[in-house]
mmCIF file of C-alpha atoms and ligand atoms in Angstrom:
data_model
loop_
_atom_site.group_PDB
_atom_site.id
_atom_site.type_symbol
_atom_site.label_atom_id
_atom_site.label_comp_id
_atom_site.label_asym_id
_atom_site.label_seq_id
_atom_site.Cartn_x
_atom_site.Cartn_y
_atom_site.Cartn_z
ATOM 1 C CA MET A 1 121.461 22.499 180.722
ATOM 2 C CA ARG A 2 122.644 23.565 184.162
ATOM 3 C CA THR A 3 121.298 26.729 185.691
ATOM 4 C CA HIS A 4 122.974 28.539 188.496
ATOM 5 C CA PRO A 5 121.276 27.281 191.685
ATOM 6 C CA LEU A 6 120.984 30.728 193.204
ATOM 7 C CA SER A 7 119.439 32.428 190.167
ATOM 8 C CA ALA A 8 116.971 29.563 189.851
ATOM 9 C CA ARG A 9 115.932 30.133 193.453
ATOM 10 C CA ILE A 10 115.431 33.843 192.981
ATOM 11 C CA VAL A 11 113.265 33.379 189.915
ATOM 12 C CA THR A 12 111.116 30.748 191.615
ATOM 13 C CA ALA A 13 110.774 32.839 194.736
ATOM 14 C CA THR A 14 109.582 35.935 192.848
ATOM 15 C CA ALA A 15 107.234 33.965 190.640
ATOM 16 C CA SER A 16 105.476 32.405 193.623
ATOM 17 C CA LYS A 17 105.066 35.656 195.522
ATOM 18 C CA THR A 18 101.754 37.470 195.452
ATOM 19 C CA ASP A 19 101.998 40.719 193.529
ATOM 20 C CA LEU A 20 100.099 43.159 195.753
ATOM 21 C CA PRO A 21 98.690 45.376 192.964
ATOM 22 C CA ASP A 22 96.978 42.263 191.512
ATOM 23 C CA LEU A 23 94.647 42.253 194.517
ATOM 24 C CA ASP A 24 91.374 44.090 194.888
ATOM 25 C CA ARG A 25 90.006 44.998 198.317
ATOM 26 C CA LYS A 26 88.666 41.503 198.924
ATOM 27 C CA GLY A 27 91.950 39.993 197.738
ATOM 28 C CA CYS A 28 93.873 42.119 200.257
ATOM 29 C CA GLU A 29 91.489 41.116 203.046
ATOM 30 C CA ASP A 30 91.824 37.437 202.168
ATOM 31 C CA LEU A 31 95.601 37.692 202.016
ATOM 32 C CA VAL A 32 95.827 39.303 205.420
ATOM 33 C CA THR A 33 93.303 37.022 207.145
ATOM 34 C CA GLY A 34 95.103 34.064 205.583
ATOM 35 C CA MET A 35 98.190 35.288 207.438
ATOM 36 C CA GLY A 36 96.209 35.291 210.679
ATOM 37 C CA PHE A 37 95.478 39.028 210.941
ATOM 38 C CA LYS A 38 92.194 40.928 211.045
ATOM 39 C CA GLY A 39 90.486 41.722 207.727
ATOM 40 C CA PHE A 40 90.455 45.475 208.295
ATOM 41 C CA HIS A 41 94.235 45.485 207.958
ATOM 42 C CA GLY A 42 93.656 44.201 204.444
ATOM 43 C CA ARG A 43 91.508 47.229 203.683
ATOM 44 C CA SER A 44 94.262 49.416 205.098
ATOM 45 C CA LEU A 45 96.836 47.725 202.896
ATOM 46 C CA PHE A 46 94.639 48.269 199.831
ATOM 47 C CA LYS A 47 94.143 51.931 200.706
ATOM 48 C CA TRP A 48 97.856 52.520 201.246
ATOM 49 C CA ILE A 49 98.622 51.191 197.787
ATOM 50 C CA HIS A 50 95.897 52.867 195.775
ATOM 51 C CA LYS A 51 94.726 55.910 197.724
ATOM 52 C CA HIS A 52 98.104 56.974 199.104
ATOM 53 C CA GLY A 53 100.327 55.458 196.444
ATOM 54 C CA VAL A 54 102.511 53.804 199.094
ATOM 55 C CA VAL A 55 103.888 50.405 198.136
ATOM 56 C CA ASP A 56 106.667 50.113 200.709
ATOM 57 C CA CYS A 57 105.140 47.912 203.408
ATOM 58 C CA GLU A 58 107.530 49.339 206.042
ATOM 59 C CA ALA A 59 105.861 52.716 205.586
ATOM 60 C CA MET A 60 102.338 51.391 206.215
ATOM 61 C CA THR A 61 102.450 52.602 209.785
ATOM 62 C CA ASP A 62 99.011 51.435 210.945
ATOM 63 C CA LEU A 63 99.699 47.785 210.085
ATOM 64 C CA PRO A 64 101.036 45.564 212.881
ATOM 65 C CA LYS A 65 104.797 45.136 212.674
ATOM 66 C CA ALA A 66 104.460 41.359 212.370
ATOM 67 C CA LEU A 67 102.128 41.757 209.382
ATOM 68 C CA ARG A 68 104.480 44.197 207.684
ATOM 69 C CA ARG A 69 107.281 41.650 208.050
ATOM 70 C CA ARG A 70 105.147 38.875 206.541
ATOM 71 C CA LEU A 71 104.177 41.132 203.643
ATOM 72 C CA LEU A 72 107.801 42.020 203.020
ATOM 73 C CA ASP A 73 108.811 38.373 203.011
ATOM 74 C CA GLU A 74 105.914 36.871 201.133
ATOM 75 C CA THR A 75 104.673 39.470 198.662
ATOM 76 C CA CYS A 76 106.111 41.720 196.037
ATOM 77 C CA VAL A 77 105.140 44.838 194.078
ATOM 78 C CA ARG A 78 105.679 44.612 190.355
ATOM 79 C CA LEU A 79 104.153 47.867 189.133
ATOM 80 C CA PRO A 80 104.882 48.834 185.523
ATOM 81 C CA ARG A 81 107.813 51.215 185.416
ATOM 82 C CA PRO A 82 107.621 54.391 183.314
ATOM 83 C CA ILE A 83 110.650 54.549 181.084
ATOM 84 C CA ALA A 84 109.609 57.395 178.803
ATOM 85 C CA VAL A 85 107.019 60.115 178.741
ATOM 86 C CA GLN A 86 106.099 62.149 175.698
ATOM 87 C CA PRO A 87 104.076 65.305 176.145
ATOM 88 C CA ALA A 88 102.193 66.713 173.153
ATOM 89 C CA ALA A 89 101.392 70.373 172.579
ATOM 90 C CA ASP A 90 97.676 69.736 173.192
ATOM 91 C CA GLY A 91 98.343 68.476 176.733
ATOM 92 C CA THR A 92 98.109 64.789 175.829
ATOM 93 C CA ARG A 93 100.834 62.696 177.458
ATOM 94 C CA LYS A 94 101.964 59.251 176.460
ATOM 95 C CA TRP A 95 103.895 57.007 178.807
ATOM 96 C CA VAL A 96 105.869 53.985 177.817
ATOM 97 C CA LEU A 97 105.706 51.556 180.716
ATOM 98 C CA GLU A 98 108.022 48.606 181.124
ATOM 99 C CA LEU A 99 106.735 45.443 182.757
ATOM 100 C CA ALA A 100 108.745 43.097 184.965
ATOM 101 C CA ASP A 101 109.563 40.839 181.990
ATOM 102 C CA GLY A 102 110.802 43.695 179.811
ATOM 103 C CA GLN A 103 107.693 43.978 177.619
ATOM 104 C CA ARG A 104 106.367 47.462 177.086
ATOM 105 C CA VAL A 105 102.896 48.939 176.850
ATOM 106 C CA GLU A 106 101.608 52.455 176.379
ATOM 107 C CA THR A 107 99.201 54.595 178.390
ATOM 108 C CA VAL A 108 97.848 57.983 177.328
ATOM 109 C CA SER A 109 96.333 60.813 179.365
ATOM 110 C CA ILE A 110 94.091 63.267 177.580
ATOM 111 C CA PRO A 111 93.095 66.448 179.419
ATOM 112 C CA GLU A 112 89.935 68.297 178.403
ATOM 113 C CA GLY A 113 88.787 71.184 180.560
ATOM 114 C CA CYS A 114 88.546 69.868 184.093
ATOM 115 C CA ARG A 115 88.438 66.246 182.955
ATOM 116 C CA THR A 116 91.345 63.925 182.389
ATOM 117 C CA THR A 117 90.720 60.750 180.460
ATOM 118 C CA LEU A 118 93.235 57.968 180.807
ATOM 119 C CA CYS A 119 93.477 55.476 177.960
ATOM 120 C CA ILE A 120 94.954 52.224 179.229
ATOM 121 C CA SER A 121 96.199 48.966 177.706
ATOM 122 C CA SER A 122 94.930 45.500 178.575
ATOM 123 C CA GLN A 123 97.336 43.237 176.672
ATOM 124 C CA VAL A 124 100.890 43.248 175.350
ATOM 125 C CA GLY A 125 100.066 43.580 171.664
ATOM 126 C CA CYS A 126 96.780 42.267 170.343
ATOM 127 C CA SER A 127 95.721 39.058 168.651
ATOM 128 C CA LEU A 128 92.772 40.369 166.680
ATOM 129 C CA ALA A 129 94.503 41.628 163.529
ATOM 130 C CA CYS A 130 92.227 44.576 162.661
ATOM 131 C CA SER A 131 93.608 45.748 159.359
ATOM 132 C CA PHE A 132 93.740 49.476 160.218
ATOM 133 C CA CYS A 133 95.378 49.243 163.674
ATOM 134 C CA ALA A 134 99.076 49.675 164.474
ATOM 135 C CA THR A 135 98.913 47.579 167.647
ATOM 136 C CA ALA A 136 97.558 44.662 165.615
ATOM 137 C CA ARG A 137 100.622 44.714 163.390
ATOM 138 C CA GLN A 138 102.864 43.983 166.324
ATOM 139 C CA GLY A 139 101.248 40.679 167.031
ATOM 140 C CA PHE A 140 100.448 39.401 170.483
ATOM 141 C CA ASN A 141 102.511 38.346 173.435
ATOM 142 C CA ARG A 142 100.441 38.022 176.580
ATOM 143 C CA ASN A 143 97.655 39.335 178.748
ATOM 144 C CA LEU A 144 98.408 41.975 181.330
ATOM 145 C CA ALA A 145 97.877 40.974 184.964
ATOM 146 C CA ALA A 146 95.312 42.962 186.956
ATOM 147 C CA GLY A 147 98.192 44.741 188.719
ATOM 148 C CA GLU A 148 99.708 45.750 185.394
ATOM 149 C CA ILE A 149 96.379 47.192 184.269
ATOM 150 C CA ILE A 150 95.603 49.084 187.479
ATOM 151 C CA GLY A 151 99.324 49.901 187.687
ATOM 152 C CA GLN A 152 98.839 52.230 184.718
ATOM 153 C CA VAL A 153 96.198 54.120 186.701
ATOM 154 C CA TRP A 154 98.415 54.042 189.799
ATOM 155 C CA HIS A 155 101.256 55.549 187.845
ATOM 156 C CA ALA A 156 99.173 58.227 186.077
ATOM 157 C CA THR A 157 97.567 59.265 189.371
ATOM 158 C CA ARG A 158 101.004 59.868 190.856
ATOM 159 C CA ALA A 159 102.369 61.579 187.748
ATOM 160 C CA LEU A 160 99.337 63.847 187.283
ATOM 161 C CA GLY A 161 98.885 64.586 190.987
ATOM 162 C CA ALA A 162 95.248 63.391 190.885
ATOM 163 C CA ALA A 163 93.305 60.361 189.764
ATOM 164 C CA PRO A 164 91.957 60.557 186.221
ATOM 165 C CA THR A 165 88.277 61.517 186.013
ATOM 166 C CA ASN A 166 87.555 59.008 183.231
ATOM 167 C CA ILE A 167 89.149 55.786 182.101
ATOM 168 C CA VAL A 168 88.825 54.174 178.706
ATOM 169 C CA LEU A 169 90.103 50.679 177.965
ATOM 170 C CA MET A 170 91.055 51.672 174.457
ATOM 171 C CA GLY A 171 94.810 51.269 174.516
ATOM 172 C CA MET A 172 96.713 48.212 173.351
ATOM 173 C CA GLY A 173 94.851 44.928 173.370
ATOM 174 C CA GLU A 174 91.340 43.521 173.464
ATOM 175 C CA PRO A 175 90.022 43.922 177.032
ATOM 176 C CA LEU A 176 87.371 41.209 176.726
ATOM 177 C CA ALA A 177 90.062 38.707 175.741
ATOM 178 C CA ASN A 178 91.618 39.313 179.178
ATOM 179 C CA PHE A 179 88.358 39.146 181.045
ATOM 180 C CA ASP A 180 89.203 38.330 184.666
ATOM 181 C CA ALA A 181 92.149 40.693 185.035
ATOM 182 C CA VAL A 182 90.211 43.521 183.367
ATOM 183 C CA VAL A 183 87.161 43.003 185.596
ATOM 184 C CA THR A 184 89.361 42.987 188.729
ATOM 185 C CA ALA A 185 91.140 46.159 187.624
ATOM 186 C CA MET A 186 87.827 47.891 186.837
ATOM 187 C CA GLY A 187 86.600 46.966 190.321
ATOM 188 C CA ILE A 188 89.662 48.648 191.864
ATOM 189 C CA MET A 189 89.031 51.751 189.748
ATOM 190 C CA GLN A 190 85.553 52.029 191.268
ATOM 191 C CA ASP A 191 86.492 51.260 194.859
ATOM 192 C CA ASP A 192 86.033 54.102 197.374
ATOM 193 C CA LEU A 193 89.317 53.172 199.012
ATOM 194 C CA ALA A 194 91.090 53.463 195.670
ATOM 195 C CA TYR A 195 90.235 55.635 192.642
ATOM 196 C CA MET A 196 86.518 56.200 193.313
ATOM 197 C CA LEU A 197 85.423 56.312 189.695
ATOM 198 C CA SER A 198 81.749 55.854 188.957
ATOM 199 C CA LYS A 199 80.783 53.077 186.550
ATOM 200 C CA HIS A 200 79.643 55.733 184.065
ATOM 201 C CA ARG A 201 83.175 57.059 183.830
ATOM 202 C CA ILE A 202 84.778 53.794 182.825
ATOM 203 C CA THR A 203 84.396 52.691 179.223
ATOM 204 C CA LEU A 204 85.451 49.303 177.968
ATOM 205 C CA SER A 205 85.971 49.130 174.230
ATOM 206 C CA THR A 206 85.673 45.805 172.454
ATOM 207 C CA SER A 207 85.965 44.638 168.897
ATOM 208 C CA GLY A 208 83.038 42.325 169.634
ATOM 209 C CA LEU A 209 83.849 39.184 171.629
ATOM 210 C CA VAL A 210 80.182 38.268 171.877
ATOM 211 C CA PRO A 211 80.179 35.644 174.689
ATOM 212 C CA ASN A 212 82.175 37.980 176.910
ATOM 213 C CA ILE A 213 79.787 40.878 176.290
ATOM 214 C CA TYR A 214 77.096 38.709 177.920
ATOM 215 C CA ARG A 215 79.491 37.749 180.719
ATOM 216 C CA LEU A 216 80.440 41.367 181.332
ATOM 217 C CA ARG A 217 76.809 42.369 181.722
ATOM 218 C CA LYS A 218 76.507 39.944 184.624
ATOM 219 C CA VAL A 219 79.447 41.303 186.606
ATOM 220 C CA SER A 220 79.863 44.955 185.728
ATOM 221 C CA GLU A 221 77.880 48.014 184.721
ATOM 222 C CA VAL A 222 80.619 50.019 183.073
ATOM 223 C CA ALA A 223 79.922 51.714 179.765
ATOM 224 C CA LEU A 224 80.470 49.674 176.626
ATOM 225 C CA ALA A 225 81.978 50.909 173.383
ATOM 226 C CA VAL A 226 81.986 48.593 170.391
ATOM 227 C CA SER A 227 84.353 48.904 167.458
ATOM 228 C CA LEU A 228 81.893 48.514 164.623
ATOM 229 C CA HIS A 229 83.597 50.155 161.624
ATOM 230 C CA ALA A 230 81.245 48.548 159.090
ATOM 231 C CA ALA A 231 77.523 47.812 158.895
ATOM 232 C CA ASP A 232 77.726 44.715 156.698
ATOM 233 C CA ASN A 233 79.521 41.439 157.305
ATOM 234 C CA ALA A 234 81.545 41.421 154.085
ATOM 235 C CA LEU A 235 83.257 44.718 154.887
ATOM 236 C CA ARG A 236 83.503 44.073 158.626
ATOM 237 C CA ASP A 237 85.133 40.693 157.947
ATOM 238 C CA ARG A 238 87.920 42.586 156.200
ATOM 239 C CA LEU A 239 88.337 45.365 158.743
ATOM 240 C CA VAL A 240 87.682 43.514 162.009
ATOM 241 C CA PRO A 241 88.428 39.818 161.339
ATOM 242 C CA ILE A 242 86.827 38.647 164.619
ATOM 243 C CA ASN A 243 83.584 39.374 162.749
ATOM 244 C CA ARG A 244 84.055 36.052 160.930
ATOM 245 C CA LYS A 245 83.607 34.321 164.261
ATOM 246 C CA TYR A 246 81.015 36.673 165.734
ATOM 247 C CA PRO A 247 79.170 38.310 162.828
ATOM 248 C CA LEU A 248 76.779 41.242 163.114
ATOM 249 C CA GLU A 249 73.735 39.032 163.656
ATOM 250 C CA ALA A 250 75.417 37.739 166.854
ATOM 251 C CA LEU A 251 77.017 41.024 167.895
ATOM 252 C CA LEU A 252 73.937 43.246 167.709
ATOM 253 C CA PRO A 253 71.716 41.137 170.016
ATOM 254 C CA ALA A 254 74.559 40.947 172.569
ATOM 255 C CA CYS A 255 74.841 44.745 172.541
ATOM 256 C CA LYS A 256 71.079 45.130 172.815
ATOM 257 C CA ALA A 257 71.073 42.819 175.826
ATOM 258 C CA PHE A 258 73.912 44.807 177.380
ATOM 259 C CA VAL A 259 71.850 47.997 177.566
ATOM 260 C CA ALA A 260 68.466 46.371 178.148
ATOM 261 C CA GLY A 261 66.584 47.174 181.326
ATOM 262 C CA ASP A 262 68.042 50.619 181.937
ATOM 263 C CA LYS A 263 66.838 53.544 179.851
ATOM 264 C CA ARG A 264 69.969 55.586 180.514
ATOM 265 C CA ARG A 265 72.322 53.009 179.084
ATOM 266 C CA ARG A 266 73.431 53.032 175.484
ATOM 267 C CA ILE A 267 76.160 51.607 173.318
ATOM 268 C CA THR A 268 78.887 53.827 171.943
ATOM 269 C CA TRP A 269 79.746 52.591 168.463
ATOM 270 C CA GLU A 270 83.222 53.423 167.277
ATOM 271 C CA TYR A 271 83.539 53.852 163.552
ATOM 272 C CA VAL A 272 86.923 54.620 162.049
ATOM 273 C CA MET A 273 86.508 56.716 158.914
ATOM 274 C CA ILE A 274 88.681 55.344 156.120
ATOM 275 C CA ASP A 275 88.745 57.141 152.804
ATOM 276 C CA GLY A 276 86.720 55.314 150.149
ATOM 277 C CA VAL A 277 86.381 52.185 152.276
ATOM 278 C CA ASN A 278 83.513 52.743 154.716
ATOM 279 C CA ASP A 279 82.779 56.468 154.575
ATOM 280 C CA GLN A 280 80.184 56.781 151.793
ATOM 281 C CA ILE A 281 76.514 57.712 152.169
ATOM 282 C CA THR A 282 75.489 54.144 151.308
ATOM 283 C CA HIS A 283 77.511 53.025 154.356
ATOM 284 C CA ALA A 284 75.760 55.601 156.514
ATOM 285 C CA LYS A 285 72.342 54.401 155.361
ATOM 286 C CA ARG A 286 73.228 50.799 156.110
ATOM 287 C CA LEU A 287 74.476 51.829 159.527
ATOM 288 C CA ILE A 288 71.232 53.626 160.326
ATOM 289 C CA ARG A 289 69.239 50.518 159.436
ATOM 290 C CA LEU A 290 71.521 48.304 161.494
ATOM 291 C CA LEU A 291 71.296 50.400 164.651
ATOM 292 C CA GLU A 292 67.540 50.848 164.550
ATOM 293 C CA GLY A 293 66.006 50.186 167.936
ATOM 294 C CA ILE A 294 69.305 50.109 169.860
ATOM 295 C CA PRO A 295 70.046 53.041 172.190
ATOM 296 C CA SER A 296 73.174 54.292 170.494
ATOM 297 C CA LYS A 297 75.767 56.944 170.191
ATOM 298 C CA LEU A 298 78.064 56.913 167.187
ATOM 299 C CA ASN A 299 81.635 58.054 167.551
ATOM 300 C CA LEU A 300 83.362 58.697 164.238
ATOM 301 C CA ILE A 301 87.142 58.389 164.450
ATOM 302 C CA PRO A 302 89.090 59.812 161.518
ATOM 303 C CA PHE A 303 91.580 57.073 160.612
ATOM 304 C CA ASN A 304 94.961 57.763 162.180
ATOM 305 C CA PRO A 305 97.708 56.781 159.788
ATOM 306 C CA PHE A 306 100.815 54.881 160.872
ATOM 307 C CA PRO A 307 103.925 53.719 159.021
ATOM 308 C CA GLY A 308 103.230 50.861 156.635
ATOM 309 C CA SER A 309 99.477 51.319 156.404
ATOM 310 C CA ASP A 310 97.815 51.794 153.002
ATOM 311 C CA PHE A 311 94.608 53.347 154.313
ATOM 312 C CA ARG A 312 93.952 57.052 154.109
ATOM 313 C CA THR A 313 91.948 59.300 156.414
ATOM 314 C CA SER A 314 88.539 60.356 155.109
ATOM 315 C CA PRO A 315 88.494 64.024 154.130
ATOM 316 C CA ARG A 316 87.028 66.226 156.828
ATOM 317 C CA GLU A 317 83.996 67.160 154.677
ATOM 318 C CA GLN A 318 83.256 63.481 154.088
ATOM 319 C CA VAL A 319 83.243 62.837 157.828
ATOM 320 C CA GLU A 320 80.882 65.804 158.323
ATOM 321 C CA THR A 321 78.531 64.657 155.540
ATOM 322 C CA PHE A 322 78.448 61.164 157.018
ATOM 323 C CA ARG A 323 77.843 62.530 160.511
ATOM 324 C CA ARG A 324 74.983 64.767 159.377
ATOM 325 C CA ARG A 325 73.311 61.850 157.614
ATOM 326 C CA ILE A 326 73.466 59.831 160.848
ATOM 327 C CA LEU A 327 72.232 62.758 162.947
ATOM 328 C CA GLY A 328 69.329 63.188 160.527
ATOM 329 C CA SER A 329 68.129 59.712 161.481
ATOM 330 C CA GLY A 330 67.951 60.690 165.137
ATOM 331 C CA ILE A 331 71.104 58.835 166.217
ATOM 332 C CA MET A 332 73.514 60.935 168.210
ATOM 333 C CA ALA A 333 76.848 61.187 166.382
ATOM 334 C CA THR A 334 80.112 62.879 167.270
ATOM 335 C CA THR A 335 83.500 63.059 165.638
ATOM 336 C CA ARG A 336 86.385 62.148 167.899
ATOM 337 C CA LYS A 337 88.976 64.853 168.012
ATOM 338 C CA THR A 338 92.355 63.442 167.183
ATOM 339 C CA ARG A 339 94.572 64.057 170.167
ATOM 340 C CA GLY A 340 98.266 63.480 170.596
ATOM 341 C CA ASP A 341 98.892 62.416 167.016
ATOM 342 C CA GLU A 342 102.315 64.066 166.870
ATOM 343 C CA ILE A 343 103.473 61.676 169.598
ATOM 344 C CA ALA A 344 101.705 58.676 167.998
ATOM 345 C CA ALA A 345 99.302 58.537 170.928
ATOM 346 C CA ALA A 346 96.107 58.656 168.899
ATOM 347 C CA CYS A 347 93.672 55.749 168.472
ATOM 348 C CA GLY A 348 95.280 52.728 166.905
ATOM 349 C CA GLN A 349 98.773 54.187 167.028
ATOM 350 C CA LEU A 350 99.892 52.643 170.300
ATOM 351 C CA VAL A 351 102.757 50.229 170.014
ATOM 352 C CA GLY A 352 104.869 48.898 172.829
ATOM 353 C CA ARG A 353 107.704 46.435 172.697
ATOM 354 C CA VAL A 354 106.065 43.163 171.937
ATOM 355 C CA ARG A 355 107.803 39.861 171.448
ATOM 356 C CA ASP A 356 105.261 38.524 169.035
ATOM 357 C CA ARG A 357 104.201 34.979 169.766
ATOM 358 C CA SER A 358 101.433 34.885 167.194
ATOM 359 C CA ARG A 359 103.943 34.992 164.292
ATOM 360 C CA ARG A 360 101.731 37.532 162.631
ATOM 361 C CA THR A 361 104.554 40.022 162.323
ATOM 362 C CA ALA A 362 106.506 37.714 160.028
ATOM 363 C CA GLY A 363 106.296 39.296 156.589
ATOM 364 C CA TRP A 364 105.101 42.672 157.904
ATOM 365 C CA GLN A 365 107.150 45.766 158.235
ATOM 366 C CA PRO A 366 107.967 46.185 161.929
ATOM 367 C CA VAL A 367 106.533 49.375 163.368
ATOM 368 C CA VAL A 368 109.199 49.401 166.062
ATOM 369 C CA GLU A 369 112.457 47.545 166.306
ATOM 370 C CA ALA A 370 111.982 44.070 167.687
ATOM 371 C CA THR A 371 114.048 43.457 170.797
ATOM 372 C CA ALA A 372 116.529 40.712 171.346
ATOM 373 C CA PRO A 373 115.036 37.964 173.484
HETATM 374 N N1 SAH B 401 90.530 46.176 171.061
HETATM 375 C C1 SAH B 401 89.586 47.140 171.518
HETATM 376 C C2 SAH B 401 90.186 48.387 172.143
HETATM 377 C C3 SAH B 401 91.409 49.040 171.505
HETATM 378 S S1 SAH B 401 91.301 50.104 170.114
HETATM 379 C C4 SAH B 401 88.658 47.520 170.377
HETATM 380 O O1 SAH B 401 88.890 47.078 169.262
HETATM 381 O O2 SAH B 401 87.681 48.215 170.621
HETATM 382 C C5 SAH B 401 90.436 51.549 170.487
HETATM 383 C C6 SAH B 401 89.728 52.105 169.254
HETATM 384 O O3 SAH B 401 90.647 52.680 168.300
HETATM 385 C C7 SAH B 401 88.967 51.032 168.517
HETATM 386 O O4 SAH B 401 87.704 51.491 168.154
HETATM 387 C C8 SAH B 401 89.833 50.811 167.312
HETATM 388 O O5 SAH B 401 89.104 50.220 166.279
HETATM 389 C C9 SAH B 401 90.292 52.214 167.006
HETATM 390 N N2 SAH B 401 91.443 52.265 166.106
HETATM 391 C C10 SAH B 401 92.376 51.312 165.890
HETATM 392 N N3 SAH B 401 93.271 51.715 164.967
HETATM 393 C C11 SAH B 401 92.893 52.951 164.578
HETATM 394 C C12 SAH B 401 93.439 53.895 163.658
HETATM 395 N N4 SAH B 401 94.552 53.641 162.967
HETATM 396 N N5 SAH B 401 92.798 55.074 163.530
HETATM 397 C C13 SAH B 401 91.693 55.352 164.258
HETATM 398 N N6 SAH B 401 91.145 54.506 165.130
HETATM 399 C C14 SAH B 401 91.734 53.316 165.300
#
């Protein structure tokens, strides 16, 4: 098949260009020194992008003219583009962001008093197939690049007029399945020349990719949340299928190791409360036994329904009874307030536009219209 020579050139040219938001401070320094300029200009470049929100290299007035020209010629800026914003009555806002290849992901900001928590996505879709999650039903397309992850923070900072005070990697995707890009993006979040977030204010949520929990411990000290949802393998196999690969007897030691050596660290366990499935007192007792000896906080999340799901939310009293039983054992337990559910921005309700490559969506009811390729 013949392609138009010009369009082929454009595509190749863009693909080979460095996308500036993919770079952390060190990446910017290396880029600039590689072009023959002093490293401090790289720090300046990084600060322009993330602190000042300026991505037009012409406007970076303290960079040498010759460097600006090189950047214009040899780099690009492919930040996700907001194409829709939905505000909810409780102040929650959900953005639909379109990526350079037309895929879409969602980002949610949740204000609470003087804090604003931003919930960001790490992948287009998700490959883990948790049975109670809307994102899972869409299947999986690809990992987000570091620039597409931090780009969500970049965008929210501009839209909200201030950087979020907390970030949770609890949007679409499994962050530990996109390890390098997620670690780079989390580094940018913490950088003084960028968003200045302390490691305590960044929470990575994982369904339990055990080897990468160990890897994460070596490179980052952010807070870890683990989607537990069941305290025995038989039930967890059904709810969180990655459990078949990394069962509880592998997951728990990894989590223990993650918080070892620092008395202030603890694991946040997420536990979605599904009516009649995992919300009985016997489940609570099993959970207490399982978590014994691990510094823990339990976060109960009432199941958020979505079209096509057969699960039901546990009744409020059941959640309270369960929570009190856990509290009685000395484990701290809270119930997550459902925020933004009228705009489908609550946990497990995020869906973008995903061209499924995992073929999982075949035979499922689509949650959103599939797009033409
Ligand atoms: N893949 C990561 C992060 C994304 S999900 C993980 O599994 O941790 C963020 C949290 O929302 C997880 O705890 C997930 O299990 C939970 N969740 C998913 N679907 C949900 C639903 N329908 N109702 C309530 N919580 C849900």
